[in-house]
Amino acid sequence: MTDRRGVVAKRAEDLLPGVPYVRGWNRARRSAGTLADQLVLLGLDSDFPGLVADVNVFGDGLVQLGTVRPEAAELLAKLITAGLEAELRGTTAEPPMTTRQEAPAA
């Protein structure tokens, strides 16, 4: 399966000569690490336990978020939107006061 950009190609399991798998995986590892650092700062690291670097059959690095709760995906989307809006305004985005919705005590 491949999307229009070729990103969702099958993950590399059998490596072929001449494909830059290490370069792609290393780039994905750096990006996954950057994202992981930001998730830790926001207190969301436990919401993305499946965050890993990977590489597809073409040698393109991929960052897999893993299976996440809908609330975590929604919060990540809101944080990305807030960051983009702040970037458009030329300001630094402030994280929300509470990044995680707490369940009421039983």
mmCIF file of C-alpha atoms in Angstrom:
data_model
loop_
_atom_site.group_PDB
_atom_site.id
_atom_site.type_symbol
_atom_site.label_atom_id
_atom_site.label_comp_id
_atom_site.label_asym_id
_atom_site.label_seq_id
_atom_site.Cartn_x
_atom_site.Cartn_y
_atom_site.Cartn_z
ATOM 1 C CA MET A 1 0.000 0.000 0.000
ATOM 2 C CA THR A 2 1.404 3.390 -0.954
ATOM 3 C CA ASP A 3 -0.102 6.835 -0.601
ATOM 4 C CA ARG A 4 0.384 9.533 -3.217
ATOM 5 C CA ARG A 5 3.722 10.549 -1.659
ATOM 6 C CA GLY A 6 5.000 6.991 -1.314
ATOM 7 C CA VAL A 7 5.228 7.246 2.470
ATOM 8 C CA VAL A 8 2.890 4.439 3.414
ATOM 9 C CA ALA A 9 4.837 1.823 1.501
ATOM 10 C CA LYS A 10 5.475 -1.533 3.152
ATOM 11 C CA ARG A 11 7.994 -1.354 5.989
ATOM 12 C CA ALA A 12 11.425 -2.736 5.212
ATOM 13 C CA GLU A 13 11.818 -6.260 6.497
ATOM 14 C CA ASP A 14 14.055 -7.757 3.812
ATOM 15 C CA LEU A 15 16.795 -5.300 2.934
ATOM 16 C CA LEU A 16 17.951 -4.795 -0.647
ATOM 17 C CA PRO A 17 21.421 -3.666 -1.751
ATOM 18 C CA GLY A 18 21.713 -0.037 -2.804
ATOM 19 C CA VAL A 19 18.758 1.270 -0.770
ATOM 20 C CA PRO A 20 19.766 3.866 1.875
ATOM 21 C CA TYR A 21 17.880 2.260 4.778
ATOM 22 C CA VAL A 22 20.276 3.478 7.466
ATOM 23 C CA ARG A 23 20.078 7.089 6.295
ATOM 24 C CA GLY A 24 16.267 7.000 6.283
ATOM 25 C CA TRP A 25 16.032 5.253 9.641
ATOM 26 C CA ASN A 26 18.548 7.641 11.222
ATOM 27 C CA ARG A 27 16.527 10.647 10.067
ATOM 28 C CA ALA A 28 13.358 9.038 11.443
ATOM 29 C CA ARG A 29 15.141 8.292 14.735
ATOM 30 C CA ARG A 30 16.157 11.944 15.144
ATOM 31 C CA SER A 31 12.628 13.115 14.353
ATOM 32 C CA ALA A 32 11.028 10.568 16.682
ATOM 33 C CA GLY A 33 13.436 11.668 19.417
ATOM 34 C CA THR A 34 12.530 15.323 18.915
ATOM 35 C CA LEU A 35 8.829 14.492 19.095
ATOM 36 C CA ALA A 36 9.372 12.295 22.158
ATOM 37 C CA ASP A 37 11.201 15.151 23.931
ATOM 38 C CA GLN A 38 8.303 17.528 23.257
ATOM 39 C CA LEU A 39 5.747 14.953 24.415
ATOM 40 C CA VAL A 40 7.691 14.550 27.673
ATOM 41 C CA LEU A 41 7.661 18.334 28.211
ATOM 42 C CA LEU A 42 3.885 18.340 27.712
ATOM 43 C CA GLY A 43 3.366 15.306 29.938
ATOM 44 C CA LEU A 44 2.028 13.278 27.011
ATOM 45 C CA ASP A 45 4.787 10.688 26.651
ATOM 46 C CA SER A 46 2.680 7.940 28.243
ATOM 47 C CA ASP A 47 -0.066 8.616 25.664
ATOM 48 C CA PHE A 48 2.267 7.639 22.808
ATOM 49 C CA PRO A 49 3.976 4.443 24.025
ATOM 50 C CA GLY A 50 4.325 3.097 20.469
ATOM 51 C CA LEU A 51 6.366 6.050 19.157
ATOM 52 C CA VAL A 52 9.228 4.536 17.120
ATOM 53 C CA ALA A 53 11.428 5.210 14.132
ATOM 54 C CA ASP A 54 11.104 2.899 11.151
ATOM 55 C CA VAL A 55 11.956 2.737 7.467
ATOM 56 C CA ASN A 56 9.992 1.604 4.419
ATOM 57 C CA VAL A 57 11.102 -0.565 1.476
ATOM 58 C CA PHE A 58 12.293 2.525 -0.421
ATOM 59 C CA GLY A 59 14.585 3.622 2.430
ATOM 60 C CA ASP A 60 12.322 6.493 3.492
ATOM 61 C CA GLY A 61 12.366 7.132 7.218
ATOM 62 C CA LEU A 62 9.026 6.897 8.991
ATOM 63 C CA VAL A 63 7.884 7.886 12.456
ATOM 64 C CA GLN A 64 5.175 5.628 13.781
ATOM 65 C CA LEU A 65 2.977 7.002 16.552
ATOM 66 C CA GLY A 66 1.547 3.588 17.381
ATOM 67 C CA THR A 67 -1.980 3.045 18.609
ATOM 68 C CA VAL A 68 -3.219 6.031 20.588
ATOM 69 C CA ARG A 69 -6.428 6.940 22.359
ATOM 70 C CA PRO A 70 -8.728 9.306 20.424
ATOM 71 C CA GLU A 71 -8.273 11.964 23.117
ATOM 72 C CA ALA A 72 -4.493 11.865 22.692
ATOM 73 C CA ALA A 73 -4.773 12.199 18.910
ATOM 74 C CA GLU A 74 -7.200 15.104 19.294
ATOM 75 C CA LEU A 75 -4.922 16.866 21.771
ATOM 76 C CA LEU A 76 -1.911 16.405 19.497
ATOM 77 C CA ALA A 77 -3.899 17.881 16.601
ATOM 78 C CA LYS A 78 -4.873 20.883 18.758
ATOM 79 C CA LEU A 79 -1.264 21.426 19.812
ATOM 80 C CA ILE A 80 -0.100 21.311 16.194
ATOM 81 C CA THR A 81 -2.835 23.755 15.191
ATOM 82 C CA ALA A 82 -1.924 26.123 18.038
ATOM 83 C CA GLY A 83 1.731 25.981 17.004
ATOM 84 C CA LEU A 84 0.915 26.722 13.372
ATOM 85 C CA GLU A 85 -1.355 29.617 14.352
ATOM 86 C CA ALA A 86 1.357 31.040 16.597
ATOM 87 C CA GLU A 87 3.899 30.663 13.803
ATOM 88 C CA LEU A 88 1.617 32.559 11.433
ATOM 89 C CA ARG A 89 1.297 35.347 14.010
ATOM 90 C CA GLY A 90 5.046 35.331 14.610
ATOM 91 C CA THR A 91 4.740 34.451 18.278
ATOM 92 C CA THR A 92 5.699 31.485 20.408
ATOM 93 C CA ALA A 93 2.859 29.126 21.258
ATOM 94 C CA GLU A 94 2.184 28.652 24.943
ATOM 95 C CA PRO A 95 1.163 25.121 25.899
ATOM 96 C CA PRO A 96 -2.278 24.797 27.475
ATOM 97 C CA MET A 97 -2.377 25.056 31.252
ATOM 98 C CA THR A 98 -3.476 21.434 31.495
ATOM 99 C CA THR A 99 -2.365 19.142 28.715
ATOM 100 C CA ARG A 100 -4.117 16.048 29.975
ATOM 101 C CA GLN A 101 -7.765 15.766 30.872
ATOM 102 C CA GLU A 102 -8.047 14.231 34.295
ATOM 103 C CA ALA A 103 -10.778 11.725 34.958
ATOM 104 C CA PRO A 104 -12.967 12.575 37.963
ATOM 105 C CA ALA A 105 -12.127 10.640 41.096
ATOM 106 C CA ALA A 106 -14.463 7.769 41.804
#
